[in-house]
XYZ file of C-alpha atoms in Angstrom:
407
model
C 139.560 122.654 44.448
C 141.981 123.814 46.987
C 142.829 121.666 50.030
C 141.679 124.380 52.428
C 138.259 124.329 50.853
C 137.940 120.718 51.413
C 138.824 120.873 55.135
C 135.301 121.658 56.298
C 133.862 118.696 54.414
C 136.503 116.425 55.666
C 135.785 117.486 59.239
C 132.094 116.890 58.774
C 132.757 113.455 57.280
C 134.927 112.540 60.304
C 132.324 113.637 62.704
C 129.607 111.714 60.925
C 131.767 108.579 60.894
C 132.411 108.987 64.549
C 128.697 109.319 65.274
C 127.935 106.263 63.108
C 130.374 104.048 65.008
C 128.550 100.893 66.019
C 127.500 100.291 69.606
C 129.794 97.561 70.772
C 128.365 97.175 74.239
C 125.634 94.641 73.021
C 123.296 96.131 75.725
C 119.714 97.302 75.574
C 118.264 99.064 78.552
C 114.553 99.848 78.799
C 111.895 101.043 81.202
C 108.886 98.768 81.875
C 105.617 100.389 82.983
C 102.943 97.956 84.277
C 99.341 98.919 84.346
C 97.301 99.047 87.514
C 95.865 95.903 89.115
C 92.753 94.944 91.045
C 94.298 94.921 94.519
C 94.956 98.195 96.406
C 98.734 97.742 96.494
C 98.676 97.435 92.686
C 96.236 100.290 92.111
C 98.940 102.766 90.972
C 100.812 100.393 88.568
C 104.472 99.462 88.685
C 107.831 100.188 87.201
C 110.979 98.123 86.556
C 114.137 98.261 84.474
C 115.065 95.660 81.846
C 118.600 94.864 80.731
C 119.329 92.798 77.615
C 122.909 91.700 76.929
C 122.885 89.915 73.599
C 126.635 88.907 73.815
C 126.065 87.007 77.004
C 122.403 85.825 76.578
C 121.256 87.937 79.498
C 117.605 89.250 79.666
C 117.038 90.454 83.255
C 114.579 92.573 85.057
C 115.691 94.922 87.928
C 112.704 95.478 90.235
C 112.756 97.934 93.055
C 109.367 96.844 94.379
C 109.998 93.680 96.394
C 109.574 93.289 100.093
C 109.321 90.418 102.654
C 105.773 90.299 104.262
C 106.972 87.261 106.306
C 108.766 89.665 108.773
C 107.030 89.158 112.123
C 107.253 92.952 112.714
C 105.999 93.773 109.110
C 102.634 95.472 110.072
C 104.264 97.472 113.040
C 106.855 98.741 110.586
C 104.224 99.426 107.996
C 102.279 101.521 110.526
C 105.424 103.492 111.451
C 106.282 104.071 107.770
C 109.511 101.952 108.057
C 109.003 99.872 104.966
C 112.153 98.047 103.904
C 112.022 97.317 100.203
C 114.774 95.732 98.021
C 116.049 95.595 94.455
C 115.628 92.073 93.031
C 116.717 90.924 89.628
C 115.328 87.899 87.767
C 114.450 86.840 84.396
C 112.315 88.888 81.973
C 110.215 85.920 80.987
C 109.313 85.251 84.598
C 108.380 88.895 84.926
C 106.101 88.804 81.921
C 104.390 85.568 83.172
C 103.553 87.304 86.445
C 101.903 90.236 84.840
C 100.155 88.247 81.990
C 98.755 85.969 84.803
C 97.250 89.086 86.690
C 95.917 90.533 83.264
C 98.007 93.561 83.557
C 99.599 95.366 80.716
C 103.291 96.192 80.208
C 104.661 98.928 78.002
C 108.420 99.047 77.277
C 110.432 102.165 76.441
C 113.873 101.411 74.996
C 116.448 104.132 76.095
C 118.564 105.887 73.488
C 121.925 105.895 75.302
C 125.501 105.393 74.076
C 127.280 102.125 74.620
C 129.420 103.673 77.370
C 126.286 105.058 79.037
C 124.530 101.724 79.020
C 127.529 100.005 80.437
C 127.824 102.498 83.173
C 124.151 102.140 84.044
C 124.386 98.342 83.972
C 127.274 98.357 86.306
C 125.442 100.569 88.686
C 122.385 98.187 88.705
C 124.701 95.225 89.312
C 126.317 97.026 92.202
C 122.949 98.151 93.548
C 121.759 94.471 93.405
C 124.378 93.205 95.670
C 123.077 91.863 98.984
C 124.566 94.749 101.119
C 123.319 97.497 98.755
C 119.805 96.155 97.598
C 117.718 97.371 100.588
C 116.288 100.750 101.036
C 113.579 102.580 103.165
C 110.454 102.861 101.102
C 108.403 106.032 101.172
C 105.268 106.105 99.055
C 105.641 109.456 97.286
C 109.281 110.348 97.535
C 111.299 107.128 97.409
C 109.712 104.031 95.732
C 110.198 101.618 92.911
C 109.465 104.311 90.354
C 111.530 107.221 91.708
C 114.482 104.696 92.150
C 114.295 103.733 88.392
C 114.039 107.304 87.363
C 117.029 108.230 89.526
C 119.050 105.383 88.013
C 118.432 106.617 84.447
C 118.954 110.262 85.371
C 122.042 110.009 87.654
C 123.843 106.786 86.851
C 123.791 106.654 83.073
C 126.096 109.539 82.727
C 123.796 111.286 80.213
C 122.532 114.771 80.525
C 118.792 113.963 80.949
C 116.266 116.757 80.800
C 112.644 116.106 81.683
C 110.230 118.477 79.999
C 107.105 119.496 81.777
C 104.142 117.103 81.643
C 101.868 118.861 84.168
C 98.938 121.230 83.351
C 99.188 125.003 84.146
C 97.513 124.400 87.381
C 99.712 121.900 89.153
C 97.918 119.001 90.904
C 98.507 117.866 94.488
C 99.713 114.556 95.535
C 96.203 113.729 96.516
C 94.833 114.816 93.064
C 97.226 112.332 91.391
C 96.183 109.368 93.482
C 92.512 110.256 93.232
C 92.710 109.563 89.455
C 93.567 105.923 90.038
C 91.096 105.412 92.913
C 88.240 106.953 91.099
C 88.836 105.003 87.906
C 88.780 101.822 89.998
C 85.708 102.882 91.964
C 87.648 102.334 95.159
C 85.619 104.688 97.205
C 86.251 102.969 100.547
C 89.954 102.865 99.942
C 89.726 106.554 99.059
C 87.933 107.331 102.255
C 90.370 105.451 104.367
C 93.395 107.036 102.661
C 91.882 110.564 103.125
C 91.271 109.855 106.794
C 94.889 108.900 107.434
C 96.780 111.357 105.143
C 97.332 114.873 106.357
C 97.463 118.185 104.778
C 101.077 117.720 103.707
C 99.695 115.416 100.891
C 97.889 118.421 99.552
C 101.184 120.143 98.503
C 101.244 120.855 94.751
C 103.818 118.629 93.000
C 106.596 119.724 90.762
C 107.252 118.093 87.376
C 109.895 115.846 88.987
C 107.789 114.992 91.947
C 104.842 113.771 89.881
C 107.001 110.913 88.578
C 106.562 108.967 91.788
C 103.728 107.281 89.722
C 104.602 104.915 86.990
C 102.347 106.501 84.408
C 103.894 109.930 84.951
C 107.385 108.581 84.700
C 106.439 106.973 81.364
C 105.083 110.343 80.177
C 108.241 112.013 81.502
C 110.434 109.738 79.430
C 108.368 110.279 76.305
C 109.185 114.008 76.499
C 112.672 113.738 77.913
C 115.926 114.287 76.088
C 119.463 112.795 76.795
C 122.411 114.789 75.525
C 120.022 116.896 73.446
C 118.326 113.968 71.601
C 115.090 112.020 72.482
C 115.682 109.715 75.448
C 113.329 107.073 74.237
C 114.352 105.226 71.147
C 111.355 102.935 70.803
C 108.160 102.444 72.712
C 106.040 99.284 72.408
C 103.142 97.288 74.082
C 104.637 94.030 75.289
C 101.664 92.724 77.087
C 98.244 94.022 76.053
C 95.598 93.531 78.778
C 91.904 94.402 78.793
C 90.914 97.468 81.041
C 90.607 96.488 84.678
C 86.795 96.386 85.499
C 85.970 99.037 88.201
C 85.183 97.593 91.533
C 81.462 97.158 92.052
C 80.615 98.996 95.265
C 76.924 99.228 95.700
C 77.378 100.805 99.286
C 79.693 103.656 99.005
C 80.724 105.683 102.076
C 78.598 108.645 100.879
C 75.444 106.411 100.512
C 75.956 104.713 103.792
C 76.668 107.710 105.853
C 73.859 109.746 104.240
C 71.428 106.959 104.973
C 72.442 106.968 108.607
C 72.033 110.787 108.635
C 68.395 110.548 107.421
C 67.522 107.724 109.838
C 69.147 109.209 112.945
C 67.777 112.657 112.065
C 64.193 111.339 111.922
C 64.491 109.228 115.108
C 66.067 112.089 117.050
C 62.769 113.853 117.053
C 60.788 110.806 118.138
C 59.684 110.262 121.734
C 58.986 106.472 121.389
C 60.866 104.319 123.866
C 62.118 101.952 121.149
C 63.688 104.880 119.141
C 65.360 106.312 122.355
C 66.765 102.826 123.084
C 67.988 102.469 119.523
C 69.604 105.883 119.654
C 71.398 104.969 122.849
C 72.945 101.887 121.096
C 73.627 103.852 117.990
C 75.362 106.752 119.822
C 77.572 104.231 121.592
C 78.658 102.505 118.390
C 78.893 105.655 116.353
C 81.052 107.669 118.732
C 83.141 104.602 119.351
C 83.706 104.328 115.483
C 84.581 107.996 115.351
C 86.861 107.841 118.374
C 88.766 104.954 116.831
C 89.462 107.051 113.744
C 90.498 109.843 115.928
C 93.010 107.658 117.933
C 94.257 106.314 114.603
C 94.873 109.818 113.140
C 96.892 110.809 116.300
C 98.775 107.672 116.444
C 99.916 107.865 112.775
C 100.630 111.583 113.196
C 102.937 110.773 116.214
C 104.761 107.528 115.222
C 105.236 107.702 111.496
C 108.718 108.620 110.357
C 107.548 110.454 107.186
C 105.294 113.378 107.017
C 102.331 112.149 105.042
C 100.139 111.646 108.106
C 101.005 114.786 109.948
C 98.832 118.065 110.163
C 95.641 116.035 109.720
C 92.741 118.313 110.136
C 90.215 115.408 110.361
C 91.208 115.266 114.048
C 89.013 118.348 114.734
C 85.806 116.372 114.095
C 86.995 112.911 114.771
C 87.927 113.510 118.314
C 89.905 110.748 120.077
C 87.969 111.419 123.296
C 84.841 110.125 121.561
C 86.248 106.582 122.106
C 86.110 106.957 125.916
C 82.780 108.778 125.981
C 81.123 106.146 123.847
C 81.081 103.742 126.842
C 79.051 106.188 129.032
C 77.174 108.033 126.412
C 73.832 106.781 127.706
C 74.304 108.328 131.191
C 72.554 111.501 132.052
C 75.246 113.595 133.571
C 75.941 117.330 133.646
C 79.500 116.900 132.342
C 78.247 114.894 129.456
C 75.921 117.614 128.503
C 78.810 120.139 128.500
C 80.948 117.725 126.510
C 78.398 117.319 123.662
C 77.770 121.070 123.571
C 81.408 121.614 122.938
C 81.379 118.914 120.234
C 78.427 120.587 118.576
C 80.175 123.917 118.441
C 83.525 122.393 117.136
C 81.805 120.298 114.493
C 79.614 123.235 113.419
C 82.710 125.506 113.078
C 84.535 122.792 111.101
C 81.641 122.490 108.617
C 81.454 126.351 108.209
C 85.327 126.245 107.462
C 85.055 123.419 104.921
C 86.326 125.434 101.922
C 88.983 127.089 103.986
C 90.690 124.202 105.575
C 94.162 123.692 104.004
C 93.427 119.963 103.414
C 91.117 118.250 100.937
C 88.544 116.444 103.159
C 86.629 113.432 101.788
C 83.122 114.569 100.668
C 81.717 111.434 102.575
C 82.704 113.231 105.849
C 79.819 115.695 105.368
C 76.995 113.342 106.460
C 79.187 112.229 109.235
C 79.441 115.889 110.384
C 75.703 116.062 110.205
C 75.198 113.054 112.363
C 77.731 114.424 114.982
C 75.943 117.705 115.117
C 72.428 116.191 115.442
C 73.325 113.611 117.994
C 75.582 115.953 120.050
C 72.795 118.653 120.034
C 70.260 116.269 121.492
C 72.828 114.735 123.944
C 73.763 118.230 125.084
C 70.169 119.177 125.851
C 69.002 116.057 127.600
C 67.833 116.765 131.136
C 70.492 115.789 133.573
C 69.587 113.088 136.125
C 68.329 114.807 139.285
C 69.655 113.584 142.693
C 66.866 112.403 144.910
C 67.164 113.877 148.458
C 65.201 112.692 151.481
C 64.267 115.202 154.179
C 63.854 112.946 157.271
C 62.182 115.711 159.254
C 59.368 116.193 156.763
C 58.793 112.466 156.543
C 58.603 112.242 160.451
C 56.164 115.169 160.543
C 54.011 113.677 157.929
C 53.722 110.401 159.524
C 52.986 112.080 162.867
C 50.104 113.929 161.332
C 48.751 110.772 159.826
C 48.784 109.262 163.216
C 46.876 112.194 164.738
C 44.201 111.993 162.100
C 43.874 108.290 162.848
């Protein structure tokens, strides 16, 4: 056989030998996905990166989800959306013990990267873990522990990572995605509170990349991703198997409680008994105070938060902040109060009519609240105003004079 005929085979043999060269980095990098927990902060799961260096007996976890709740200004910063999180690195065994204790599962996906790519990514993690670099401003759906891990793999490894689509044809919204977790855990009160605070910006439909702010979606994304045209995940295994988290037992849900109040107040509103009227005076004071507090909270979060998740909140059209102040004088029979409640009735009625056209998904438990507002504002708006008693001294004098004459 001529030498020129052997050249293609020799070239193929050299390429195969080059591809089969052993990985001398002694590194193994994997993504850890943790299942949801019982507490609200752990409802959506967690993500971390694991680095194993067999040459130096290193087995570390890099966790972007740590924060210091001992900060005296923690809650003020939390309200404003200025959450300072940090990257922490500690032993893998310590990480597993924590999640095994909480009965939460851990799934590991080993990444199929070259030795050079793993070295580059490990160096980036070590640099990011330095004290001057480890802190970052946490934003729930755009910059969190999961998106940081994704960006580290995609941008710092040097590999050409391509995430294939993992979303259905009709793309969900951010709110749809978190509903899945809240509904699975029967966390209806948490869902109601979140819906009250988050505005219409959270109803934007997510892209494939944006959906990976949640740990489960990043795990699915990695399962379908490629790195330099080959599968990104080399191996996937369950490290800690945990039983399913039992759903929270909420006997009194927002829908049940508010519907019960709607029926009770609806029946009592047509009663003329004095005790019913006294009860409704107290109820109206507490109810409109409750609604007004929600309205003030909505406006406050809209104004002070640095992110956009609480802006453009249409709940403010029924949870009027002015209710907070009116609640303290709701029992008074004044003309201006009548006019106020008539306006409230019209606004609430229009809001209910436009339910399906509002560019924000309103929690269904709001419907009985709207019913209560309309019933009580209707009756408050049609109460007879207190009449001012006037005294005509001339008539009184004449009347008394006539009586004297008769006597």
